[in-house]
Coordinates of N, CA and C in Angstrom, one line a residue:
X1 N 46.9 46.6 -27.8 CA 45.6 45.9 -27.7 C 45.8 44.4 -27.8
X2 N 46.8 43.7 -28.5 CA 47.1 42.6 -28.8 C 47.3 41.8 -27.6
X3 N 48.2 42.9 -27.0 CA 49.2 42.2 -25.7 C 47.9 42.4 -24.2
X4 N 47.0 43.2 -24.7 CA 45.9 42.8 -23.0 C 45.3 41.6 -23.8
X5 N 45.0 41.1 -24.9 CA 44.0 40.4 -25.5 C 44.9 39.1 -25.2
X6 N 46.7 38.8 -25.3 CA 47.0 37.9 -25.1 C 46.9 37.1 -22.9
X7 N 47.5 38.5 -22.6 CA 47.3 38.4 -21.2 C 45.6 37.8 -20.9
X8 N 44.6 38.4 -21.2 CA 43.6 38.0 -21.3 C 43.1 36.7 -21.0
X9 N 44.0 35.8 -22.2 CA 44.3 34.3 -22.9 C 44.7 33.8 -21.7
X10 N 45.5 34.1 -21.6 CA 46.5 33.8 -20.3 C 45.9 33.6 -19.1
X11 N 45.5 34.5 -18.6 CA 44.3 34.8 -17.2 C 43.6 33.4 -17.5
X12 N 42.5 33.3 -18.4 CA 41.7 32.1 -18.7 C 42.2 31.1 -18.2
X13 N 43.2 31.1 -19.1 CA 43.9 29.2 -19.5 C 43.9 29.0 -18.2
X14 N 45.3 29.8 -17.5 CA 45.4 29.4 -16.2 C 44.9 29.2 -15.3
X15 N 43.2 30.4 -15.6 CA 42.5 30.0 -14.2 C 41.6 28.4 -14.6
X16 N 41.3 28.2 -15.8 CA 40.8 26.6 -16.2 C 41.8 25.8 -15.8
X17 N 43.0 25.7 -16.4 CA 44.3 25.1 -15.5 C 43.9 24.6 -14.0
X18 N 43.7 25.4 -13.2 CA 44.0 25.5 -11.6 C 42.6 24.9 -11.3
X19 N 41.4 25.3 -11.8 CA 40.0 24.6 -11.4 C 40.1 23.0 -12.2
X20 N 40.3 22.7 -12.9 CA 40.5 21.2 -13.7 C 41.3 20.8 -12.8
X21 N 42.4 21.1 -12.4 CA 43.2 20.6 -11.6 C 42.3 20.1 -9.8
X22 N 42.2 21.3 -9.8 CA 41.3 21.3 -8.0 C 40.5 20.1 -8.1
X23 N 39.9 19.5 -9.1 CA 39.0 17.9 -8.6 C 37.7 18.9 -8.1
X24 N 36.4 17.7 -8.3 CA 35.3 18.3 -7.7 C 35.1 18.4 -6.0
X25 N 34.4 19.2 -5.5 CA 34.1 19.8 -3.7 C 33.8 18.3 -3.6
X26 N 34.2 18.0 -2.6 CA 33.7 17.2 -1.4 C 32.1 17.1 -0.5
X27 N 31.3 17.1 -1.0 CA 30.1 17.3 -0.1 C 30.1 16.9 1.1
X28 N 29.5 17.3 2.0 CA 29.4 16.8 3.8 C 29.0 15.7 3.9
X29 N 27.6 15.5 2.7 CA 27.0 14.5 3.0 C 27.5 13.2 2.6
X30 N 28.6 13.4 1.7 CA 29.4 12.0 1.0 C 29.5 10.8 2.0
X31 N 29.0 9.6 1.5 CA 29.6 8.3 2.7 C 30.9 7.7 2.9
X32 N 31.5 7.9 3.9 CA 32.9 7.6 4.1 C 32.8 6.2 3.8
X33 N 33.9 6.0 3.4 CA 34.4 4.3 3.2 C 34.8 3.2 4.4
X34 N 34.6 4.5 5.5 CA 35.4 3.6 6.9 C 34.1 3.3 7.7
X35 N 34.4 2.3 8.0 CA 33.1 1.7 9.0 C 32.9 2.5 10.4
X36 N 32.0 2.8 10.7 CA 32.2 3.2 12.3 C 33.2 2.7 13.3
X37 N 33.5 3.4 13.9 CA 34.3 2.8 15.5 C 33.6 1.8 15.8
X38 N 33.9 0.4 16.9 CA 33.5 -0.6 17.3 C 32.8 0.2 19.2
X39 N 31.2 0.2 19.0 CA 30.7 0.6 20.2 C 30.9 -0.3 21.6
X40 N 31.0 0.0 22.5 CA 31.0 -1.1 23.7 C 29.8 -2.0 23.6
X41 N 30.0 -3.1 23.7 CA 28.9 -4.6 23.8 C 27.7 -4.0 24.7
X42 N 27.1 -4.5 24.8 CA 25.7 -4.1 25.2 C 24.9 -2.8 25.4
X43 N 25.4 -2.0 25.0 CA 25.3 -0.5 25.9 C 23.8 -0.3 26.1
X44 N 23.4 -0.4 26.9 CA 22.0 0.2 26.9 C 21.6 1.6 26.3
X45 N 20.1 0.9 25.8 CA 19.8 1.8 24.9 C 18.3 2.2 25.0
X46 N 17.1 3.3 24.9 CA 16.1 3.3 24.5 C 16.1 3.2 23.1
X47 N 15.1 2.7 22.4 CA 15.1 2.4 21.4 C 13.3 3.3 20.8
X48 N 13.5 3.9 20.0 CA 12.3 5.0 19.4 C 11.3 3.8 19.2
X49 N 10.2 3.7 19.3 CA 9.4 2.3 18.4 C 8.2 3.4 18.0
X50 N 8.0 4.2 18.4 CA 6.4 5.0 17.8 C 6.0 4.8 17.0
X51 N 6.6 5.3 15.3 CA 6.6 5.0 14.3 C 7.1 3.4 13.3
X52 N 7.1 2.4 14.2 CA 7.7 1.2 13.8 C 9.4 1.0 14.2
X53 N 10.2 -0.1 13.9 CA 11.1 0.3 14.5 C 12.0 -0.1 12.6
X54 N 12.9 1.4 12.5 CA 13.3 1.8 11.5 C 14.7 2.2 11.5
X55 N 15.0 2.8 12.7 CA 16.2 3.8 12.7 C 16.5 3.7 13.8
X56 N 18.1 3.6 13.8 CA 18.9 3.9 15.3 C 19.4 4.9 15.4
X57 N 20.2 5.5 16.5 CA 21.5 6.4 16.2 C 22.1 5.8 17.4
X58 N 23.4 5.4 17.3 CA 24.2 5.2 18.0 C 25.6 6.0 18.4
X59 N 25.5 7.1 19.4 CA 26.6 7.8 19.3 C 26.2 9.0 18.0
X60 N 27.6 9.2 17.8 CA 26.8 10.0 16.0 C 26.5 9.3 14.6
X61 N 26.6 8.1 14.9 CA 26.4 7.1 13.5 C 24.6 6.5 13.5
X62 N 23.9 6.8 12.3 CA 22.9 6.7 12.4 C 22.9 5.4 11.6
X63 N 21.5 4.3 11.7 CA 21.3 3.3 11.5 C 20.4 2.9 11.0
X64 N 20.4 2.0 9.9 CA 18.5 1.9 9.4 C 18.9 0.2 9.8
X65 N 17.2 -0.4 9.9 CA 16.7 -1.4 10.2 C 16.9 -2.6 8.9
X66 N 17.8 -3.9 9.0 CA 17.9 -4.7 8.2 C 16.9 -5.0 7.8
X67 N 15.9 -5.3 8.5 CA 14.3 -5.5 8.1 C 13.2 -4.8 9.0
X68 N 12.8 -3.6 8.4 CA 12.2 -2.8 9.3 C 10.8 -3.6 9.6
X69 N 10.3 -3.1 10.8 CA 9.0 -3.9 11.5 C 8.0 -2.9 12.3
X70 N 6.7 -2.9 11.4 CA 5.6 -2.4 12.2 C 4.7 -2.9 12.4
X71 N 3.2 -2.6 12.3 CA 1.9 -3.7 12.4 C 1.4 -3.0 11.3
X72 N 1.9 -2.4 10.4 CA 1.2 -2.0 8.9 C 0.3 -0.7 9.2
X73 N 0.5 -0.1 10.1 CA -0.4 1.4 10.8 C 0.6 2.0 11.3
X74 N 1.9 1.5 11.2 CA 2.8 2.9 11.7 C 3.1 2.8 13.1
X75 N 3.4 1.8 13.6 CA 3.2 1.7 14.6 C 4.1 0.3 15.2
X76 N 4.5 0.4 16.3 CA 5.6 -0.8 16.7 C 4.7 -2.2 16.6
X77 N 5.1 -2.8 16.3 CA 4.5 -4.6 16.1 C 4.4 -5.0 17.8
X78 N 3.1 -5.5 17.7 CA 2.7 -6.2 19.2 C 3.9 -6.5 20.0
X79 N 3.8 -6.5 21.0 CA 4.8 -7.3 22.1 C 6.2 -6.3 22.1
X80 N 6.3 -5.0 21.4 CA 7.0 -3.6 21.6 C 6.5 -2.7 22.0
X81 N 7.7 -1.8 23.1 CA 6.7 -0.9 23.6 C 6.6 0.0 22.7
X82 N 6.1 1.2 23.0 CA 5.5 2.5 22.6 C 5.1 3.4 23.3
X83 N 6.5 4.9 23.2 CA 6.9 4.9 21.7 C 8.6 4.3 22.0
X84 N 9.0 4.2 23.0 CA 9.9 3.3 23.3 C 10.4 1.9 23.6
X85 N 11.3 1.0 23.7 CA 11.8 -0.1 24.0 C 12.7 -0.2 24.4
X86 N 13.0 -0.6 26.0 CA 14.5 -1.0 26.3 C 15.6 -1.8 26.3
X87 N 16.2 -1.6 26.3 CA 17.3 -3.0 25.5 C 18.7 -2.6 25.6
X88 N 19.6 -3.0 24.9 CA 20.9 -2.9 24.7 C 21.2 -3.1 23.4
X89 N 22.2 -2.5 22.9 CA 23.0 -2.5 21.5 C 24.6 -2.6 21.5
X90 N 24.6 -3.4 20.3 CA 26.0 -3.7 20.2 C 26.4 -3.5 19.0
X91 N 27.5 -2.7 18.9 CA 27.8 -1.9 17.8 C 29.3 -2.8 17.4
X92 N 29.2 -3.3 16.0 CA 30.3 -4.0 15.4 C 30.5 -3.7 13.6
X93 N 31.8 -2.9 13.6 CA 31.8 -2.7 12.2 C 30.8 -1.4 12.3
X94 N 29.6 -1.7 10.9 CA 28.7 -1.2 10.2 C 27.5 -1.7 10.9
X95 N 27.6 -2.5 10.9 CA 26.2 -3.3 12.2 C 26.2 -3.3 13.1
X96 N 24.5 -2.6 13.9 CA 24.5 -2.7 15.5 C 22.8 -3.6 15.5
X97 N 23.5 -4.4 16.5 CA 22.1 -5.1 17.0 C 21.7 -4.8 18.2
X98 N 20.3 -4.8 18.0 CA 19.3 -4.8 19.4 C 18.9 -5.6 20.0
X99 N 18.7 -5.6 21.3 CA 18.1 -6.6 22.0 C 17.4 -6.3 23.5
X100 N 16.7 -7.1 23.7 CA 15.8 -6.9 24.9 C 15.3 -7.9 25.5
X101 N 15.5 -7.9 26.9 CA 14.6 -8.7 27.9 C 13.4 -9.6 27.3
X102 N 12.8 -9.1 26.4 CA 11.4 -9.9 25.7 C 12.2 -10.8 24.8
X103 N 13.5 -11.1 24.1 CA 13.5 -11.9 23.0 C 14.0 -11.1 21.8
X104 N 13.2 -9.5 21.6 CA 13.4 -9.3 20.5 C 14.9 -9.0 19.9
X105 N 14.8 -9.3 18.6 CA 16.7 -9.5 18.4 C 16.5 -8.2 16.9
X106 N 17.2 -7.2 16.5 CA 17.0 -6.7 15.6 C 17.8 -5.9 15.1
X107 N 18.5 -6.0 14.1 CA 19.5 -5.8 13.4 C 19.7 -4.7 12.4
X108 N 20.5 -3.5 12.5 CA 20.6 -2.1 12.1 C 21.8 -2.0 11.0
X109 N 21.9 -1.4 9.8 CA 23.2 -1.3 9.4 C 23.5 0.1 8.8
X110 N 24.7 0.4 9.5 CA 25.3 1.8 9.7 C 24.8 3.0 7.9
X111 N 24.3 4.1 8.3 CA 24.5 5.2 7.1 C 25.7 5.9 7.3
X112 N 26.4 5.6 6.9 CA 28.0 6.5 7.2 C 28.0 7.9 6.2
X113 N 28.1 8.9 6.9 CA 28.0 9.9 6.4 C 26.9 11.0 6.7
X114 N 25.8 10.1 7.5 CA 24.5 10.9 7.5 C 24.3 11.7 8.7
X115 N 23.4 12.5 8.7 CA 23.5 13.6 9.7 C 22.6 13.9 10.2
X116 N 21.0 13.0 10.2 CA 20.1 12.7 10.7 C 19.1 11.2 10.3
X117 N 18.1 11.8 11.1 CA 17.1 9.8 10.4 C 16.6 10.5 9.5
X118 N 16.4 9.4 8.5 CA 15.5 9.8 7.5 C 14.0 10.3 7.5
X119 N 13.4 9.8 9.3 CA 12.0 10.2 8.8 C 11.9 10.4 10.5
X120 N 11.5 12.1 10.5 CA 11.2 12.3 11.8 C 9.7 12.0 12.4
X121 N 8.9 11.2 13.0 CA 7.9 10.9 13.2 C 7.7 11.3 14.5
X122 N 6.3 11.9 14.6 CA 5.4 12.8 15.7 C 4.7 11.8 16.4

């Protein structure tokens, strides 16, 4: 009886041994530490404005708005279309910027790791 009670001991330790050892899971959703790939200069882009202009996706690296912009109703700020805008982006590092034929200049910085926008709008 002694010797299953020691083996027993044994079993435990080692299996706590091997999990302390293993480090905690990795989650999917963890943010990598590496900046996105550098996107080609201009690439044309539509650009979502329906809901205000908030979020990019470029490729598979999604983007939120350095300073996001609506008219306070949800809604793209005058002189944007709706629910789109066309333009070009330029992807450098962590940051892509927008731009368009009107002027407008607007500046995105990379969520690394993320796997959609944060806010799907109808």
């Amino acid at each position: 009886m002694a010797g299953k009670i020691r083996l027993s001991l044994l079993a435990v330790t080692l299996l706590a041994v091997l999990v302390a050892c293993a480090g905690p899971a990795t989650p999917i959703t963890q943010a990598s530490s590496e900046p996105p790939a550098p996107t080609a200069s201009g690439m044309p882009t539509m650009l979502y404005t329906h809901c205000g202009i908030k979020e990019l996706r470029v490729d598979d690296t999604f983007f939120l708005a350095e300073s996001p912009l609506d008219d306070g109703q949800g809604n793209p700020p005058p002189g944007w279309g709706n629910p789109y805008q066309a333009g070009t982006v330029t992807v450098s590092g962590s940051k892509a910027v927008f731009r368009d034929d009107n002027g407008h200049v607007i500046t995105f910085l990379a969520r690394p790791g993320a796997t959609g926008f944060l806010n799907i709008c109808s």
